[in-house]
Coordinates of C-alpha atoms in Angstrom, one line a residue:
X145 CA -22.7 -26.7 -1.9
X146 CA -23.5 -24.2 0.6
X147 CA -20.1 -22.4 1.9
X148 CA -20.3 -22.1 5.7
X149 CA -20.7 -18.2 6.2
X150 CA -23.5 -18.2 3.6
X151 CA -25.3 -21.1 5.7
X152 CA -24.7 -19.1 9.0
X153 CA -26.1 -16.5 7.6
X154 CA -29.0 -18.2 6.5
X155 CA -30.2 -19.5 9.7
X156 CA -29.4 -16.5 12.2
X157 CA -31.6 -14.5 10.0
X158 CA -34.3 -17.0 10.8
X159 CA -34.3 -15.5 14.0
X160 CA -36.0 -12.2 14.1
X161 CA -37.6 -12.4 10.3
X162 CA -40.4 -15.0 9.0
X163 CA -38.4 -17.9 7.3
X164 CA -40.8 -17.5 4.2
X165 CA -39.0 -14.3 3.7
X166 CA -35.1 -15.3 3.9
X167 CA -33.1 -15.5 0.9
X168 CA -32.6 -19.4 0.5
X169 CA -29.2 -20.0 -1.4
X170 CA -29.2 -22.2 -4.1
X171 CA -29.8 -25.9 -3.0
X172 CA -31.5 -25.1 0.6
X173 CA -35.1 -25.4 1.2
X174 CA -37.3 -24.2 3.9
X175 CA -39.4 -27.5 4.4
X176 CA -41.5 -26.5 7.5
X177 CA -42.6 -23.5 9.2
X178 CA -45.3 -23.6 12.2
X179 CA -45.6 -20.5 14.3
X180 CA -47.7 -21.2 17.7
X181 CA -48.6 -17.5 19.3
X182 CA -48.9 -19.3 22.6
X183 CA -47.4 -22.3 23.7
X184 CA -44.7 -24.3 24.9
X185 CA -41.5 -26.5 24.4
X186 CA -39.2 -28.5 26.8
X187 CA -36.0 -27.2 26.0
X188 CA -33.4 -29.8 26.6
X189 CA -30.4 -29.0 28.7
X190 CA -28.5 -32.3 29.5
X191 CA -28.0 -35.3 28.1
X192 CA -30.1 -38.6 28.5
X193 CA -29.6 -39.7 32.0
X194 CA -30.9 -43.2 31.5
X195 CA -34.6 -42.6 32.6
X196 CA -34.9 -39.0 31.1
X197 CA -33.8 -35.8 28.9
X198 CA -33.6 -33.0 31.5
X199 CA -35.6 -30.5 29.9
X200 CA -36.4 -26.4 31.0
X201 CA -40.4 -26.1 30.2
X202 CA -40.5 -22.4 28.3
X203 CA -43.6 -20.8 27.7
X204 CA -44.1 -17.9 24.7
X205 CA -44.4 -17.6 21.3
X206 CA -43.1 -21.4 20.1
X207 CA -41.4 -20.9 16.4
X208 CA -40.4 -24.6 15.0
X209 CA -38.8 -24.4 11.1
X210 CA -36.9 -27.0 9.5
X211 CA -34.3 -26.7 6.2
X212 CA -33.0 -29.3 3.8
X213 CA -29.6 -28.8 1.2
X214 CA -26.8 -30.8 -0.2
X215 CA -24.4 -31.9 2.5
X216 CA -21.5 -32.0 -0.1
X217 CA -18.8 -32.5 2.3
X218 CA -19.8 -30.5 5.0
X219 CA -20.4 -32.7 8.5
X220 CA -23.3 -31.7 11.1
X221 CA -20.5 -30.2 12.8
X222 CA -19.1 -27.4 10.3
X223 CA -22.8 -26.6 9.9
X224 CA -23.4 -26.1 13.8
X225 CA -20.0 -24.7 14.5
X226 CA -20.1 -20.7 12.4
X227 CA -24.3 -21.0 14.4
X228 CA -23.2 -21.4 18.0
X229 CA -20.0 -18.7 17.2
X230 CA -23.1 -16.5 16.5
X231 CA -24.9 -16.9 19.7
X232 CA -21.9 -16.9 21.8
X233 CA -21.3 -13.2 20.0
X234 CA -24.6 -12.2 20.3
X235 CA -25.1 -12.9 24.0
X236 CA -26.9 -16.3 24.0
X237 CA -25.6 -18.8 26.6
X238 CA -25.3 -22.3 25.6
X239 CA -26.5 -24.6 27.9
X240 CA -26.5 -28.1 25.9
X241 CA -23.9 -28.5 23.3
X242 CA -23.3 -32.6 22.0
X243 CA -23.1 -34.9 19.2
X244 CA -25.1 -38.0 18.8
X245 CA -23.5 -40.6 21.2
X246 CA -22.6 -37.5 23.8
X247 CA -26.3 -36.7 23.5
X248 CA -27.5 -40.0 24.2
X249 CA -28.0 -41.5 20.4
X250 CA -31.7 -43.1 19.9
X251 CA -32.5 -42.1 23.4
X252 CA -32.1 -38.8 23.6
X253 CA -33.2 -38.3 19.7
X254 CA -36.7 -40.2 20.9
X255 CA -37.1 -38.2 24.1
X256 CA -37.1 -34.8 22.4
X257 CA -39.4 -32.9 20.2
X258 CA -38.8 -33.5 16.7
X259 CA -40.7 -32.1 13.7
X260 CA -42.2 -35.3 11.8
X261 CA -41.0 -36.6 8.7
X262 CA -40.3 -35.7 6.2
X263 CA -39.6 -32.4 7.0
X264 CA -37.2 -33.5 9.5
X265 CA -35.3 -36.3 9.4
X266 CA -32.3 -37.5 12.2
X267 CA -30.0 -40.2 11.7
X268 CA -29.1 -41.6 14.7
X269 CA -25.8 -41.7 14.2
X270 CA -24.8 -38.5 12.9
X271 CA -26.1 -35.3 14.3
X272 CA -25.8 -32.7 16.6
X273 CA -27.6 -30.7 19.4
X274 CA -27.4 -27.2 20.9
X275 CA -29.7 -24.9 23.2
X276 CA -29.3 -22.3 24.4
X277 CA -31.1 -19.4 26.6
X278 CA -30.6 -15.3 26.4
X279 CA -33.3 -13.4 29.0
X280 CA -36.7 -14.9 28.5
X281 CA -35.6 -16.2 25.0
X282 CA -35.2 -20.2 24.5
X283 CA -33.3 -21.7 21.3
X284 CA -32.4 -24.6 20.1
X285 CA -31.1 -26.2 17.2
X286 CA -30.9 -29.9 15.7
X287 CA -28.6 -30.8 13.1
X288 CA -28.6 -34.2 10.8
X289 CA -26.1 -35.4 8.0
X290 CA -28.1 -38.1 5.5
X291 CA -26.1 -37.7 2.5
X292 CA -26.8 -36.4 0.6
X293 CA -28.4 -34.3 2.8
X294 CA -28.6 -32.0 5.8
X295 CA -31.3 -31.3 7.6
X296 CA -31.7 -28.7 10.2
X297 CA -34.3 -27.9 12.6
X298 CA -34.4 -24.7 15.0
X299 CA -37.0 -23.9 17.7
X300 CA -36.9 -20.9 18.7
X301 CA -39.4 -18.9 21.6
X302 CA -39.5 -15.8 22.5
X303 CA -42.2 -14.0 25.1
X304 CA -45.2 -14.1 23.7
X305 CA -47.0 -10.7 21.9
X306 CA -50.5 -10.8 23.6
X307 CA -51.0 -8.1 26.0
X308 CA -53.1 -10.0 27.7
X309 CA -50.3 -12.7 28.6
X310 CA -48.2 -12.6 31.5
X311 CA -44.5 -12.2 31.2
X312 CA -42.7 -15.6 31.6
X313 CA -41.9 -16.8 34.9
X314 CA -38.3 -18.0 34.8
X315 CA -37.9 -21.3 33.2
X316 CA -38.3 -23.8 35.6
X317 CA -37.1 -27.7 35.4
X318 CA -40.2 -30.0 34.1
X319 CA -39.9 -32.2 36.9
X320 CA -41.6 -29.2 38.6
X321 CA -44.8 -29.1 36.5
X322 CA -45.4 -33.2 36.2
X323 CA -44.5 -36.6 37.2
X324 CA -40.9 -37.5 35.6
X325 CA -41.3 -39.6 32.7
X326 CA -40.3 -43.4 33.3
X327 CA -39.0 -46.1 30.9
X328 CA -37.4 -46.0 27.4
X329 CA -39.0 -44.5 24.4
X330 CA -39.2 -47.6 22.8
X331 CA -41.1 -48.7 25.8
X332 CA -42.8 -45.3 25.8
X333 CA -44.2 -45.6 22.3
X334 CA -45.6 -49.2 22.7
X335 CA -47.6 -48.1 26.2
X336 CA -49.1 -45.0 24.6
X337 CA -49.1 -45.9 20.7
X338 CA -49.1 -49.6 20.8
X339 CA -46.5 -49.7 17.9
X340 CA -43.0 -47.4 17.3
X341 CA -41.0 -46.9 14.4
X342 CA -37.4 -48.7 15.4
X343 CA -35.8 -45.9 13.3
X344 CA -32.4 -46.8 14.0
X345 CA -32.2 -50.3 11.8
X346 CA -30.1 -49.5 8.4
X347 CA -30.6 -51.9 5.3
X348 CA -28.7 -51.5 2.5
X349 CA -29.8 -50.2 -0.6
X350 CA -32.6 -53.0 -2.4
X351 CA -31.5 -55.5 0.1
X352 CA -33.5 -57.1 3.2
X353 CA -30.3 -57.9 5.1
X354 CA -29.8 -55.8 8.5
X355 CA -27.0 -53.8 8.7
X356 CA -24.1 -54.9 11.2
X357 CA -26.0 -52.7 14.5
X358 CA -25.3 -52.7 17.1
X359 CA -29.1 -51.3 17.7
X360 CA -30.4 -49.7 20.6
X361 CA -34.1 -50.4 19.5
X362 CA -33.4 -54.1 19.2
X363 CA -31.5 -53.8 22.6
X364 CA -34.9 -52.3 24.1
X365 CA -36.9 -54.5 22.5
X366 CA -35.4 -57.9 24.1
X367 CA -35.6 -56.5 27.3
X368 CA -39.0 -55.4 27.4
X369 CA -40.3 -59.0 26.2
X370 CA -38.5 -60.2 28.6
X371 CA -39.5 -58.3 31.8
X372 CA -43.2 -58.7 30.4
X373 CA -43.9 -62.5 29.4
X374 CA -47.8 -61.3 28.5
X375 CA -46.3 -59.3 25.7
X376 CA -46.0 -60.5 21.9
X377 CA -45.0 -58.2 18.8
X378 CA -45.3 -58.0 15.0
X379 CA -42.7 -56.6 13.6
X380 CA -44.0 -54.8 9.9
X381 CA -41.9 -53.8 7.3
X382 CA -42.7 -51.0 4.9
X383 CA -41.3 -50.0 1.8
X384 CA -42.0 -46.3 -0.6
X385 CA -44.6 -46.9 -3.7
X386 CA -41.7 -47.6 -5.8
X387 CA -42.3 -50.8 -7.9
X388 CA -45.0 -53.7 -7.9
X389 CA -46.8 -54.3 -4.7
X390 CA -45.9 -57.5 -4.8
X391 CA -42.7 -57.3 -5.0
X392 CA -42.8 -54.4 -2.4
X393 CA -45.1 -56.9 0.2
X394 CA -42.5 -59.4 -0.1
X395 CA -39.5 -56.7 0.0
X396 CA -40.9 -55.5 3.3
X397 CA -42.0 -59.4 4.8
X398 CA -37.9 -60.0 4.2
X399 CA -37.0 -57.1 5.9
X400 CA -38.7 -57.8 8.9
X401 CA -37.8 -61.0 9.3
X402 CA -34.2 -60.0 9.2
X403 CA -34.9 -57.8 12.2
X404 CA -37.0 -60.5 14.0
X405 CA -33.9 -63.2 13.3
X406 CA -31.5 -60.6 15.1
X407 CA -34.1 -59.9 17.6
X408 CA -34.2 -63.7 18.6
X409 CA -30.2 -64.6 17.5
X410 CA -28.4 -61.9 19.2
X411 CA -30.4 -60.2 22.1
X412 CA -32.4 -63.7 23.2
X413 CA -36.3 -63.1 22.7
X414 CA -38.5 -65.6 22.7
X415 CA -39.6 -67.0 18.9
X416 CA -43.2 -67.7 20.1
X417 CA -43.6 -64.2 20.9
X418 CA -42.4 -62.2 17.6
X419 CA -43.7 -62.4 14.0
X420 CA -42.6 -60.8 11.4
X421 CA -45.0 -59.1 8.4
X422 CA -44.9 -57.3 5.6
X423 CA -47.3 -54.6 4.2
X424 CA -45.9 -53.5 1.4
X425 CA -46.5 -49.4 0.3
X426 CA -50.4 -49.9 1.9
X427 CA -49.1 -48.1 5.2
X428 CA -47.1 -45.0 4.3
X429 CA -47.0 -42.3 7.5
X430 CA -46.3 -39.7 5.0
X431 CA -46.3 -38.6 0.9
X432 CA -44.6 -40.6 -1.5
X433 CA -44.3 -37.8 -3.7
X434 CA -40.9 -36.8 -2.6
X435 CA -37.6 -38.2 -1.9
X436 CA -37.8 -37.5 1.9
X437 CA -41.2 -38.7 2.2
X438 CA -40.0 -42.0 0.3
X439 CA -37.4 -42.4 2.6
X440 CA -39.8 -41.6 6.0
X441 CA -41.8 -44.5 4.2
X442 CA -39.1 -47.2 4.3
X443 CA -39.1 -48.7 8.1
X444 CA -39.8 -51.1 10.0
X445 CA -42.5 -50.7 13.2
X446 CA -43.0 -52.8 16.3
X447 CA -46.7 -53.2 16.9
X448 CA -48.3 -55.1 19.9
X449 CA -50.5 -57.6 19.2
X450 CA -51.2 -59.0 22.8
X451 CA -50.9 -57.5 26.0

C-alpha cells in the first residue's frame, strides 16, 4: 500500500514535471496522460445547484492525467487530505472542496469533465472533489475509492507557451460565454446521445438482482417518461467477454430487467413504454483486456427507441 506522504508526493510532482517521468511507487500506475497546448476546461467551483455545476471557463495549456493503486485501507479522503495541505502551503486557494453527496452525487459527477473509462473510473458514492486557483493557474483534482482501488484524476492548466497567444483574461463564470445548460444529465445524455450509461446501479457479484438504491438515474428516469408521454426506452444490459455469449446475453437480458422492474415498481413508469434487452459482450465501450476496462464493460444503458 501506498503510505500517504509517498502518495503526496507522487502527485505534487505531477505538477511542474511530465507524469511519464515521475517515479511511480510500487502498486500505482499512470493510466492516462493527454497534454492539449491550447485549450480549455470548466473548472468547477460549487456544487450542483439543481440545474447546473457552476463552473470558471480557463483557457491555457489543459494537462488531464489519471493514476490507479491499491486502496488498501486508505479512503478518498486520506488520499486528498496530505494534496490540498500542499496547495494550501504552496499558495493555491481552494475554491471547491466536497465529498460525493456535498458535491452533488450522480449529478455533479455527470455534469463535470471526466476522463473516460477505464482510465478513470468514479463511484458515485465514494469520492472526493477539490479545485483550486493560484494567478492564472487552474487545478483540480478527482478522487475515487473502488476497492480495491483508487483512482485519481488531476487537471491541471496553466498559461499557455505560444508566443503568439494572449495572456489569459481573468477567468470568468461560463454563464458569460453560453446559454446555461438546462435539465439533468440523464436527460442531457438522451437529447444529445440518445442513450446514457445509468452508472450508478450496483449488482452484486454474478447476480442480476439490483442492489437496494436508492438511484438517482432511476429517479431521473421516471420523471422524464413521465413529463414526455412520446418517449419509450430500452434498457440494455452489458456484461465483460468473460464466459459463453450465451450465458453472457442472458446474464445481461436479467440485469436489465431487474432495473426496468424497479423502474416500473418503485418510481411508477409506464410498462408499455420500457423494455428491457440484453446484448451480451457484442457492445463493449472499451478493451476487455484489463480489469478496469472489464469493469467499464459491465452496465446497463438507457437508449431511446421512440421519440
Amino acid at each position: 500500500m501506498v503510505s500517504r506522504p509517498a502518495l503526496a508526493l507522487l502527485l505534487w510532482a505531477a505538477l511542474p514535471v511530465a507524469a511519464q517521468d515521475l517515479p511511480l511507487p510500487e502498486g500505482a500506475r499512470l493510466l492516462s496522460e493527454r497534454i492539449s497546448p491550447l485549450g480549455s476546461y470548466d473548472l468547477p467551483i460549487g456544487a450542483f445547484d439543481g440545474e447546473t455545476v457552476p463552473a470558471l471557463t480557463i483557457e491555457g495549456r489543459v494537462e488531464r492525467y489519471t493514476w490507479r493503486l491499491q486502496s488498501g485501507a486508505a479512503t478518498a479522503l486520506q488520499v486528498l487530505a496530505p494534496l490540498r495541505d500542499r496547495l494550501e502551503s504552496e499558495g493555491w486557494h481552494i475554491l471547491l472542496d466536497c465529498g460525493a453527496r456535498a458535491c452533488g452525487g450522480f449529478d455533479f459527477r455527470f455534469a463535470t469533465e471526466v476522463v473516460p473509462a477505464p482510465d478513470m473510473y468514479v463511484a458515485i458514492r465514494d469520492y472526493r472533489f477539490l479545485s483550486a486557483t493560484r494567478g492564472e493557474e487552474a487545478l483540480s483534482l478527482l478522487i475515487s475509492r473502488d476497492v480495491p482501488d483508487i483512482y485519481i484524476q488531476m487537471i491541471h492548466v496553466l498559461p499557455a507557451e505560444s508566443p503568439a497567444t494572449q495572456p489569459l483574461a481573468p477567468a470568468r463564470p461560463r454563464a458569460e460565454e453560453a446559454e446555461p445548460t438546462t435539465g439533468d444529465p440523464i436527460t442531457r445524455a438522451l437529447d444529445g446521445n440518445g442513450s446514457v450509461v445509468l452508472d450508478d446501479l450496483e449488482f452484486r457479484t454474478g447476480a442480476d438482482e439490483l442492489g437496494e438504491g436508492p438511484f438517482a438515474s432511476l429517479v431521473a428516469l421516471a420523471e422524464l417518461l413521465a413529463t414526455r408521454p412520446e418517449l419509450n426506452l430500452a434498457l440494455v444490459g452489458h456484461t465483460d467477454t468473460v464466459g459463453d455469449l450465451d450465458d453472457n446475453i442472458a446474464l445481461s437480458r436479467r440485469r436489465a430487467e431487474s432495473v426496468r422492474a424497479r423502474l416500473i415498481d418503485a418510481h411508477g413508469a409506464p410498462a408499455d413504454r420500457v423494455v428491457a434487452r440484453g446484448a451480451g459482450y457484442l457492445a463493449p465501450r472499451t478493451t476487455n483486456a484489463t480489469e478496469e476496462g472489464r469493469r467499464a464493460n459491465r452496465r446497463v444503458e438507457a437508449v431511446v427507441t421512440a421519440n
